[in-house]
Amino acid sequence: MYSSCKTQQIKRELYAVDEAVNISPKNQYLKAHMKDGTVYVLSEWKNQPIDSVITGYGSYLDINRRTINSIKLQNRNGYQIPYSKIALLETNDPGTSNVAGLALITVFTTGISIYCAINPKACFGSCPTFYAKNKRGESELMAEGFSSSILPSLEDEDYDMLINAAVYDGQLDITITNEAQETHMIKKAQLYAFPKDSNEQIFRDNNNKFWSVSKSYLPHEADRDKDFLTKISKVDQLEYYSAGDANNIASKEEIILEFQQLPGKKLGLVLGKRQSLMTTYLFYQSLSYMGRSVTHWLAWMENNEAVLFDIKSKNIFNILGGIEVLYYKGGDWVRVDEVRETGPIAKDYLIVPLPEGELYDKIKLRMTKGLWRLDYIALAEIDREAIPIIIEPQYLEKNGISELLELEKLINEDDYLISLPGDSIVIRYNLAEGIEYELFLRSKGYYLEWIRDAWMKDQKLSKLKLMIKKPEKFIRKETEGYKKSELSMEKIFWNSRYVKK
């Protein structure tokens, strides 16, 4: 809160519902985040632990933060908010709180603040994260869902290869976590299962078609240092990555790969990759420039079709682009396709089918320098198009409690499964035993960022206008700030995850 003569520090605290009794009554404002995604913003409130209810006056907002109704203090009856329906309580008002008994949440929140204070634009975030057990029985991060769906109007579906997931006793358990300060609105989580032979793999292309391959060929030469081929030869933790251009982070780089000539084969180029934190930084920077008016700007974008069209078609992420695939023919480079996949958390693996009847001894990748981390590159022989068995979840558990109604939401796709920071959701799929599968997860939904306090000081609406009207210039202007953070962002990002102990 700012005045003409001094600055007052706002202290924001999060509370578990069972610790509501510890919230100081000196905090004038209270937000009650509900399990259904709605929120009460109370300017006058009273905690009544004997009745397990909070009463108060203020506004009631829907999941998109539009006002449903308001009750003023003059009214005799205020809101009656049962503990059982509250997911999280928040205060953001000056005052002293009794934090005895809140050590877990307080230490946890402080830990995140330390990392995010080092670089607020590197805080962990990027939609739902999906975990499953691998063949060693270890829980492994497998996928992230609909990373670019940052508004209800940008709701989208995502397909992710669960490349290391293992089925045990005919069951696959996938754990969906919310490890950031975000609200996740999940409408679908289907499993696409492909029965396969032991030497067969299934890959998805840009058009969400699936292809069976049985033989793959690694490049034998590349115009990079000697370690490049080692880094892209296996599905592992080794990745090729180059730093962004110091003058303009939208600058491109090209990689030329040489392969054996394979005439008469239907081929596809398999790419395993994830993004760096470049797009995360620019996205958070744009929210930061909105500052304290962020809700106004997001609502304006959401309800302005012309602006939303510009955001979808001419935004900074489209300028940065994907990974273009080209092949050499008759002295020229011929463009085949461009692979796009937003998200810095989980690697995804796609295939780019190549035109038949050509020789593919040389292939070029063109991409924004410093935007992509490459894990695997190979030419693969395409045997056939593969058709999935689509499997709905059979069981759902949210924060350790079985939830039949939440399961029905995912199956019927008529409502949202809502996830708040720290939530953990387990969904179970049943598969036939004794069969080897290639597995993909189809997720659908959107998410809403919670605005970090550290971002508020950067409000600059002129920069926001520049981002919308002249995104190329905006990226050039942000190059210096990104380059200062580039080397440290990855560590900060992974250490700022919101995980309940």
Coordinates of C-alpha atoms in Angstrom, one line a residue:
M1 CA 0.0 0.0 0.0
Y2 CA 1.5 3.3 -1.0
S3 CA 0.9 6.9 0.2
S4 CA 2.5 10.2 -0.7
C5 CA 4.8 10.2 2.2
K6 CA 5.7 6.6 3.1
T7 CA 5.6 3.0 2.1
Q8 CA 3.9 0.4 4.3
Q9 CA 4.9 -3.2 4.0
I10 CA 2.0 -5.6 3.3
K11 CA 2.3 -9.0 5.0
R12 CA 0.6 -11.8 3.1
E13 CA 0.0 -15.1 4.9
L14 CA -1.6 -18.4 4.0
Y15 CA -3.4 -20.6 6.5
A16 CA -4.7 -24.1 6.6
V17 CA -8.3 -24.3 7.5
D18 CA -7.7 -26.2 10.7
E19 CA -5.4 -23.4 11.9
A20 CA -8.1 -20.7 11.3
V21 CA -8.2 -20.0 15.0
N22 CA -4.6 -18.6 14.8
I23 CA -5.5 -15.8 12.4
S24 CA -5.2 -12.5 14.2
P25 CA -8.5 -10.5 14.4
K26 CA -6.3 -7.4 13.7
N27 CA -6.2 -8.5 10.0
Q28 CA -9.1 -6.5 8.6
Y29 CA -9.2 -8.4 5.3
L30 CA -9.6 -12.1 4.8
K31 CA -9.8 -14.2 1.6
A32 CA -11.4 -17.6 1.8
H33 CA -10.4 -19.8 -1.2
M34 CA -13.1 -22.4 -1.6
K35 CA -12.6 -26.0 -2.7
D36 CA -14.8 -25.3 -5.8
G37 CA -12.5 -22.5 -7.0
T38 CA -14.6 -19.6 -5.9
V39 CA -13.4 -17.1 -3.3
Y40 CA -14.9 -14.8 -0.6
V41 CA -13.2 -11.5 0.0
L42 CA -14.2 -10.3 3.4
S43 CA -13.7 -6.8 4.8
E44 CA -15.5 -7.5 8.1
W45 CA -15.3 -11.0 9.4
K46 CA -15.4 -13.2 12.6
N47 CA -14.1 -16.7 13.2
Q48 CA -16.5 -19.0 15.1
P49 CA -14.5 -22.2 15.7
I50 CA -17.2 -23.7 17.9
D51 CA -19.5 -23.8 15.0
S52 CA -16.7 -24.4 12.5
V53 CA -17.7 -21.4 10.4
I54 CA -16.5 -18.0 9.4
T55 CA -19.0 -15.2 9.1
G56 CA -18.5 -11.9 7.4
Y57 CA -19.3 -9.2 4.9
G58 CA -17.8 -8.5 1.5
S59 CA -17.9 -10.0 -2.0
Y60 CA -18.3 -13.5 -3.4
L61 CA -16.3 -14.2 -6.6
D62 CA -16.6 -17.0 -9.2
I63 CA -13.7 -19.0 -10.5
N64 CA -12.9 -16.3 -13.1
R65 CA -13.0 -13.7 -10.3
R66 CA -16.2 -12.1 -11.4
T67 CA -18.5 -10.8 -8.6
I68 CA -21.4 -13.1 -8.0
N69 CA -22.8 -11.0 -5.2
S70 CA -21.9 -8.7 -2.3
I71 CA -23.2 -8.3 1.3
K72 CA -22.6 -5.0 3.1
L73 CA -22.2 -4.6 6.9
Q74 CA -25.6 -2.9 7.1
N75 CA -27.3 -6.2 6.2
R76 CA -28.3 -8.2 9.2
N77 CA -27.1 -11.5 7.9
G78 CA -23.6 -11.9 6.4
Y79 CA -22.0 -14.8 4.7
Q80 CA -21.8 -18.1 6.6
I81 CA -18.7 -20.0 5.3
P82 CA -18.3 -23.6 6.7
Y83 CA -14.8 -24.8 7.3
S84 CA -15.5 -28.0 5.4
K85 CA -15.8 -26.1 2.1
I86 CA -12.7 -23.9 2.5
A87 CA -9.4 -24.9 0.9
L88 CA -7.2 -22.1 2.0
L89 CA -7.3 -18.9 4.0
E90 CA -5.3 -15.8 3.1
T91 CA -4.6 -12.5 4.8
N92 CA -2.7 -9.7 3.1
D93 CA -3.2 -6.9 5.6
P94 CA -0.7 -5.3 8.1
G95 CA -1.0 -6.8 11.5
T96 CA 0.4 -9.4 13.9
S97 CA -0.6 -13.0 13.7
N98 CA -0.4 -15.8 16.2
V99 CA 1.6 -18.3 14.2
A100 CA 2.1 -20.9 16.9
G101 CA 1.2 -24.2 15.4
L102 CA 1.7 -22.8 11.9
A103 CA 5.4 -23.7 11.6
L104 CA 4.9 -26.1 8.6
I105 CA 3.0 -23.6 6.4
T106 CA 5.0 -20.6 7.6
V107 CA 8.4 -22.2 7.0
F108 CA 7.3 -23.6 3.7
T109 CA 6.0 -20.2 2.5
T110 CA 9.2 -18.5 3.7
G111 CA 11.3 -21.1 1.8
I112 CA 9.6 -20.3 -1.4
S113 CA 9.9 -16.5 -0.8
I114 CA 13.6 -16.8 -0.3
Y115 CA 14.1 -18.5 -3.7
C116 CA 11.6 -16.2 -5.5
A117 CA 13.2 -13.2 -3.9
I118 CA 16.4 -14.1 -5.6
N119 CA 14.6 -13.9 -8.9
P120 CA 10.9 -13.4 -8.8
K121 CA 10.6 -14.2 -12.6
A122 CA 12.0 -17.7 -12.0
C123 CA 9.3 -18.9 -9.5
F124 CA 8.0 -22.4 -10.2
G125 CA 4.9 -22.5 -12.2
S126 CA 3.5 -23.9 -15.4
C127 CA 0.1 -25.7 -14.9
P128 CA -0.6 -29.3 -13.6
T129 CA 2.3 -31.7 -13.3
F130 CA 1.8 -35.4 -13.7
Y131 CA 3.8 -38.2 -12.0
A132 CA 3.7 -42.0 -12.4
K133 CA 5.9 -44.9 -11.3
N134 CA 8.6 -46.0 -13.7
K135 CA 9.9 -49.6 -14.1
R136 CA 12.1 -49.2 -11.0
G137 CA 9.0 -48.4 -8.9
E138 CA 10.1 -44.8 -8.4
S139 CA 7.7 -41.8 -8.8
E140 CA 8.9 -39.9 -11.9
L141 CA 7.8 -36.6 -13.4
M142 CA 6.2 -37.6 -16.7
A143 CA 4.2 -34.6 -18.1
E144 CA 2.8 -31.1 -17.7
G145 CA -0.6 -30.2 -19.0
F146 CA -2.0 -27.3 -21.2
S147 CA 0.9 -25.0 -20.3
S148 CA -0.2 -22.1 -22.5
S149 CA -3.8 -22.1 -21.3
I150 CA -3.5 -19.1 -18.9
L151 CA -7.1 -17.9 -19.3
P152 CA -10.5 -19.6 -19.5
S153 CA -10.8 -18.5 -23.2
L154 CA -7.4 -20.2 -23.9
E155 CA -8.6 -23.6 -22.5
D156 CA -7.0 -26.3 -24.6
E157 CA -6.1 -30.0 -24.6
D158 CA -2.6 -31.5 -24.4
Y159 CA -1.2 -34.9 -25.3
D160 CA 1.9 -36.1 -23.5
M161 CA 3.9 -39.3 -23.9
L162 CA 4.4 -41.1 -20.7
I163 CA 7.6 -42.6 -21.9
N164 CA 8.8 -44.3 -18.7
A165 CA 5.5 -45.1 -17.1
A166 CA 5.0 -48.7 -15.9
V167 CA 1.8 -50.6 -15.4
Y168 CA 1.6 -52.7 -12.2
D169 CA -1.0 -55.5 -11.8
G170 CA -3.1 -54.0 -14.6
Q171 CA -3.2 -50.5 -13.0
L172 CA -1.6 -47.2 -13.7
D173 CA -1.8 -44.5 -11.0
I174 CA -1.1 -40.9 -12.1
T175 CA -0.6 -38.3 -9.5
I176 CA -1.6 -34.7 -10.5
T177 CA 0.1 -32.1 -8.4
N178 CA -0.3 -28.3 -8.1
E179 CA 3.3 -27.3 -7.2
A180 CA 2.9 -23.6 -7.9
Q181 CA 0.8 -20.7 -6.7
E182 CA -1.9 -21.3 -9.3
T183 CA -5.5 -22.5 -9.6
H184 CA -5.8 -25.4 -12.0
M185 CA -9.1 -26.1 -13.8
I186 CA -8.9 -29.7 -15.1
K187 CA -11.7 -30.9 -17.3
K188 CA -10.2 -34.1 -18.8
A189 CA -7.5 -36.7 -18.0
Q190 CA -7.8 -39.6 -20.4
L191 CA -5.3 -42.3 -21.0
Y192 CA -4.4 -43.3 -24.6
A193 CA -3.0 -46.8 -24.5
F194 CA -1.4 -48.6 -27.5
P195 CA -0.7 -52.3 -27.2
K196 CA 2.7 -52.9 -28.8
D197 CA 5.6 -55.3 -29.4
S198 CA 8.7 -55.1 -27.3
N199 CA 10.7 -53.5 -30.2
E200 CA 8.0 -51.1 -31.2
Q201 CA 7.4 -47.4 -30.1
I202 CA 4.5 -45.1 -30.7
F203 CA 5.0 -41.4 -31.3
R204 CA 2.5 -38.5 -31.8
D205 CA 2.8 -35.9 -34.5
N206 CA 1.7 -32.3 -34.6
N207 CA -1.8 -33.2 -35.8
N208 CA -2.3 -35.6 -32.9
K209 CA -2.0 -38.7 -35.1
F210 CA 0.0 -41.6 -33.7
W211 CA 2.6 -43.6 -35.6
S212 CA 4.2 -47.0 -34.9
V213 CA 8.0 -47.2 -35.5
S214 CA 10.3 -50.2 -35.1
K215 CA 13.7 -49.0 -36.2
S216 CA 15.5 -45.7 -35.4
Y217 CA 18.8 -44.2 -36.7
L218 CA 20.8 -41.6 -34.8
P219 CA 22.7 -38.9 -36.7
H220 CA 26.4 -39.7 -37.3
E221 CA 27.5 -36.1 -37.7
A222 CA 26.4 -32.7 -36.5
D223 CA 27.8 -29.1 -36.8
R224 CA 28.2 -28.9 -33.1
D225 CA 30.9 -29.8 -30.5
K226 CA 31.8 -33.5 -30.0
D227 CA 29.4 -33.8 -26.9
F228 CA 26.3 -32.9 -28.9
L229 CA 25.7 -36.4 -30.4
T230 CA 26.2 -38.0 -26.9
K231 CA 23.6 -35.6 -25.4
I232 CA 20.9 -36.4 -28.0
S233 CA 21.5 -40.1 -28.4
K234 CA 19.5 -41.4 -25.4
V235 CA 16.3 -40.7 -23.4
D236 CA 18.1 -39.5 -20.3
Q237 CA 19.0 -36.4 -18.3
L238 CA 21.6 -35.2 -20.7
E239 CA 20.4 -32.3 -22.8
Y240 CA 21.8 -30.0 -25.5
Y241 CA 21.2 -26.4 -24.6
S242 CA 22.7 -23.1 -25.9
A243 CA 22.5 -19.8 -24.2
G244 CA 20.2 -17.1 -25.6
D245 CA 21.6 -14.4 -27.9
A246 CA 23.0 -11.4 -25.9
N247 CA 21.6 -8.8 -28.2
N248 CA 18.2 -10.3 -29.0
I249 CA 16.8 -13.5 -27.4
A250 CA 14.5 -14.0 -30.4
S251 CA 17.6 -14.7 -32.6
K252 CA 17.7 -18.1 -34.3
E253 CA 20.2 -20.8 -34.4
E254 CA 20.5 -23.7 -36.9
I255 CA 21.7 -27.3 -36.3
I256 CA 22.6 -29.4 -39.4
L257 CA 22.5 -33.2 -38.8
E258 CA 23.8 -35.9 -41.2
F259 CA 22.2 -39.3 -41.4
Q260 CA 22.7 -42.5 -43.4
Q261 CA 20.7 -42.5 -46.7
L262 CA 17.6 -44.6 -46.3
P263 CA 15.9 -44.8 -49.7
G264 CA 12.4 -46.4 -50.1
K265 CA 11.5 -45.9 -46.4
K266 CA 8.7 -43.9 -44.9
L267 CA 10.5 -41.9 -42.3
G268 CA 9.9 -39.5 -39.5
L269 CA 12.2 -37.3 -37.4
V270 CA 11.7 -38.0 -33.6
L271 CA 12.4 -35.1 -31.3
G272 CA 12.6 -35.2 -27.5
K273 CA 12.6 -31.7 -26.0
R274 CA 11.4 -29.2 -23.4
Q275 CA 11.6 -25.5 -23.3
S276 CA 14.1 -23.4 -21.3
L277 CA 12.7 -20.8 -18.9
M278 CA 12.8 -18.0 -21.5
T279 CA 9.0 -18.1 -22.0
T280 CA 8.4 -18.4 -18.3
Y281 CA 10.5 -15.3 -17.6
L282 CA 8.7 -13.3 -20.3
F283 CA 5.3 -14.4 -19.2
Y284 CA 5.9 -13.5 -15.6
Q285 CA 7.5 -10.2 -16.7
S286 CA 4.3 -9.3 -18.6
L287 CA 2.2 -10.1 -15.5
S288 CA 4.6 -8.0 -13.4
Y289 CA 4.2 -5.0 -15.7
M290 CA 0.4 -5.2 -15.2
G291 CA 1.2 -4.7 -11.5
R292 CA -1.7 -4.1 -9.1
S293 CA -4.1 -3.7 -12.1
V294 CA -3.4 -7.3 -13.3
T295 CA -6.9 -8.5 -12.7
H296 CA -8.3 -5.6 -14.8
W297 CA -5.9 -6.3 -17.7
L298 CA -6.5 -10.0 -17.7
A299 CA -10.3 -9.5 -17.6
W300 CA -10.0 -6.9 -20.4
M301 CA -8.0 -9.4 -22.6
E302 CA -10.4 -12.2 -21.8
N303 CA -13.5 -10.2 -22.9
N304 CA -12.0 -8.3 -25.9
E305 CA -12.0 -10.7 -28.9
A306 CA -9.8 -8.4 -31.0
V307 CA -7.1 -8.3 -28.3
L308 CA -7.4 -12.0 -27.6
F309 CA -6.9 -12.7 -31.3
D310 CA -3.7 -10.6 -31.3
I311 CA -2.5 -12.5 -28.2
K312 CA -3.1 -15.8 -29.8
S313 CA -1.7 -15.0 -33.3
K314 CA 1.0 -12.3 -32.7
N315 CA 2.2 -12.9 -29.2
I316 CA 5.8 -13.2 -27.9
F317 CA 5.6 -17.0 -27.9
N318 CA 4.7 -17.1 -31.6
I319 CA 7.6 -14.8 -32.4
L320 CA 10.0 -17.1 -30.4
G321 CA 8.4 -20.0 -32.3
G322 CA 9.0 -23.7 -32.3
I323 CA 11.6 -26.1 -33.8
E324 CA 11.5 -26.0 -37.6
V325 CA 12.4 -29.2 -39.5
L326 CA 14.0 -28.8 -43.0
Y327 CA 15.7 -31.3 -45.3
Y328 CA 18.3 -30.8 -48.0
K329 CA 17.3 -31.2 -51.6
G330 CA 19.0 -30.0 -54.8
G331 CA 21.0 -27.3 -53.1
D332 CA 18.1 -25.9 -51.1
W333 CA 16.6 -26.4 -47.7
V334 CA 12.9 -27.5 -47.8
R335 CA 10.7 -26.8 -44.8
V336 CA 8.6 -29.8 -43.6
D337 CA 7.0 -28.7 -40.3
E338 CA 7.4 -26.9 -37.0
V339 CA 7.2 -28.5 -33.6
R340 CA 5.7 -26.4 -30.8
E341 CA 5.2 -27.4 -27.2
T342 CA 5.0 -24.9 -24.4
G343 CA 6.5 -25.8 -21.1
P344 CA 9.8 -26.1 -19.2
I345 CA 9.0 -28.9 -16.8
A346 CA 8.6 -32.2 -18.6
K347 CA 10.2 -33.5 -21.8
D348 CA 7.9 -34.5 -24.6
Y349 CA 8.6 -36.7 -27.6
L350 CA 7.1 -36.1 -31.1
I351 CA 7.6 -37.4 -34.6
V352 CA 7.6 -35.2 -37.7
P353 CA 6.5 -37.5 -40.7
L354 CA 8.7 -36.7 -43.7
P355 CA 7.6 -36.7 -47.4
E356 CA 8.1 -40.1 -49.0
G357 CA 10.5 -40.7 -51.8
E358 CA 13.2 -38.3 -50.7
L359 CA 16.7 -38.9 -49.4
Y360 CA 17.3 -37.6 -45.9
D361 CA 21.1 -37.5 -45.6
K362 CA 20.9 -33.9 -44.2
I363 CA 18.3 -32.4 -41.9
K364 CA 18.3 -28.9 -40.4
L365 CA 16.7 -27.7 -37.2
R366 CA 16.0 -24.0 -36.9
M367 CA 14.9 -22.6 -33.5
T368 CA 15.3 -19.7 -31.2
K369 CA 18.7 -19.8 -29.6
G370 CA 18.4 -20.7 -25.9
L371 CA 14.7 -21.6 -26.0
W372 CA 15.0 -25.3 -26.3
R373 CA 16.6 -28.2 -24.4
L374 CA 17.1 -31.2 -26.8
D375 CA 17.2 -34.7 -25.3
Y376 CA 16.8 -37.0 -28.3
I377 CA 16.9 -36.8 -32.1
A378 CA 16.6 -39.8 -34.5
L379 CA 15.2 -40.8 -37.9
A380 CA 12.6 -43.5 -37.5
E381 CA 11.0 -45.9 -39.9
I382 CA 7.2 -45.5 -39.8
D383 CA 5.4 -48.8 -40.1
R384 CA 1.7 -47.8 -39.7
E385 CA -0.7 -45.4 -38.1
A386 CA -1.6 -46.5 -34.6
I387 CA -5.1 -46.3 -33.1
P388 CA -5.4 -45.8 -29.3
I389 CA -7.5 -47.5 -26.7
I390 CA -9.1 -44.6 -24.8
I391 CA -9.4 -45.3 -21.1
E392 CA -11.2 -43.1 -18.6
P393 CA -10.0 -43.0 -14.9
Q394 CA -11.7 -45.5 -12.6
Y395 CA -10.8 -44.0 -9.3
L396 CA -9.8 -40.6 -7.9
E397 CA -8.4 -39.6 -4.6
K398 CA -7.8 -35.9 -3.7
N399 CA -5.5 -35.2 -0.8
G400 CA -5.9 -38.7 0.5
I401 CA -9.7 -38.8 0.3
S402 CA -11.7 -40.8 -2.3
E403 CA -13.8 -38.4 -4.4
L404 CA -16.5 -40.0 -6.5
L405 CA -18.1 -36.7 -7.6
E406 CA -14.7 -35.3 -8.7
L407 CA -14.1 -38.5 -10.7
E408 CA -17.4 -38.0 -12.5
K409 CA -16.3 -34.5 -13.5
L410 CA -13.4 -35.9 -15.3
I411 CA -15.3 -38.6 -17.0
N412 CA -18.3 -36.5 -18.1
E413 CA -16.4 -33.4 -18.9
D414 CA -19.3 -31.2 -17.7
D415 CA -17.4 -29.5 -14.9
Y416 CA -13.9 -28.8 -13.6
L417 CA -11.7 -30.7 -11.1
I418 CA -10.2 -27.8 -9.3
S419 CA -6.7 -27.9 -7.8
L420 CA -5.2 -25.3 -5.4
P421 CA -1.6 -24.9 -4.3
G422 CA -0.3 -28.0 -2.7
D423 CA -3.1 -30.3 -3.8
S424 CA -2.3 -33.8 -4.8
I425 CA -4.8 -35.9 -6.9
V426 CA -4.3 -39.6 -7.7
I427 CA -6.2 -41.0 -10.6
R428 CA -6.2 -44.7 -11.5
Y429 CA -6.6 -46.4 -14.8
N430 CA -7.3 -50.1 -15.4
L431 CA -5.5 -51.9 -18.2
A432 CA -5.4 -55.5 -19.4
E433 CA -2.6 -57.5 -17.7
G434 CA 0.2 -59.2 -19.6
I435 CA 0.2 -56.6 -22.4
E436 CA 3.0 -54.1 -23.1
Y437 CA 1.6 -50.6 -23.8
E438 CA 2.8 -47.2 -25.1
L439 CA 1.0 -44.7 -23.0
F440 CA -0.1 -41.1 -23.5
L441 CA -2.1 -38.7 -21.3
R442 CA -4.7 -36.4 -22.8
S443 CA -5.4 -33.5 -20.5
K444 CA -7.7 -30.6 -21.0
G445 CA -8.3 -27.4 -19.0
Y446 CA -6.8 -24.0 -18.1
Y447 CA -5.1 -22.4 -15.1
L448 CA -4.9 -19.0 -13.3
E449 CA -1.7 -17.6 -11.9
W450 CA -1.7 -16.2 -8.4
I451 CA 0.2 -12.9 -8.6
R452 CA 3.3 -12.9 -6.4
D453 CA 3.9 -9.9 -4.2
A454 CA 7.4 -9.4 -5.5
W455 CA 6.0 -8.7 -9.0
M456 CA 3.9 -5.7 -7.9
K457 CA 6.8 -3.2 -7.8
D458 CA 7.5 -3.6 -11.5
Q459 CA 4.2 -2.1 -12.7
K460 CA 4.8 -0.3 -16.0
L461 CA 1.8 -0.1 -18.3
S462 CA 3.9 1.4 -21.1
K463 CA 5.9 -1.8 -21.2
L464 CA 2.6 -3.8 -21.2
K465 CA 1.4 -1.8 -24.2
L466 CA 4.6 -2.5 -26.0
M467 CA 4.2 -6.2 -25.4
I468 CA 0.7 -6.2 -27.0
K469 CA 1.4 -3.8 -29.9
K470 CA 5.0 -4.4 -30.7
P471 CA 6.0 -7.8 -29.3
E472 CA 9.3 -8.0 -31.3
K473 CA 10.5 -4.8 -29.8
F474 CA 9.3 -5.9 -26.4
I475 CA 11.5 -9.0 -26.6
R476 CA 14.6 -7.0 -27.6
K477 CA 14.0 -4.7 -24.6
E478 CA 13.8 -7.6 -22.2
T479 CA 16.9 -9.3 -23.5
E480 CA 19.3 -7.7 -21.0
G481 CA 17.1 -8.6 -18.0
Y482 CA 16.7 -12.2 -19.1
K483 CA 20.4 -12.6 -19.8
K484 CA 21.2 -11.5 -16.2
S485 CA 19.0 -14.2 -14.9
E486 CA 19.5 -17.0 -17.4
L487 CA 22.3 -19.0 -15.7
S488 CA 20.6 -19.1 -12.3
M489 CA 16.9 -19.5 -13.3
E490 CA 16.8 -23.3 -13.6
K491 CA 18.0 -23.9 -10.0
I492 CA 15.7 -21.2 -8.6
F493 CA 12.7 -22.6 -10.6
W494 CA 13.0 -26.2 -9.3
N495 CA 13.7 -25.1 -5.7
S496 CA 10.6 -22.9 -5.5
R497 CA 8.0 -25.6 -6.0
Y498 CA 5.0 -25.5 -3.7
V499 CA 4.9 -29.0 -2.2
K500 CA 3.2 -29.9 1.0
K501 CA 5.4 -31.9 3.4

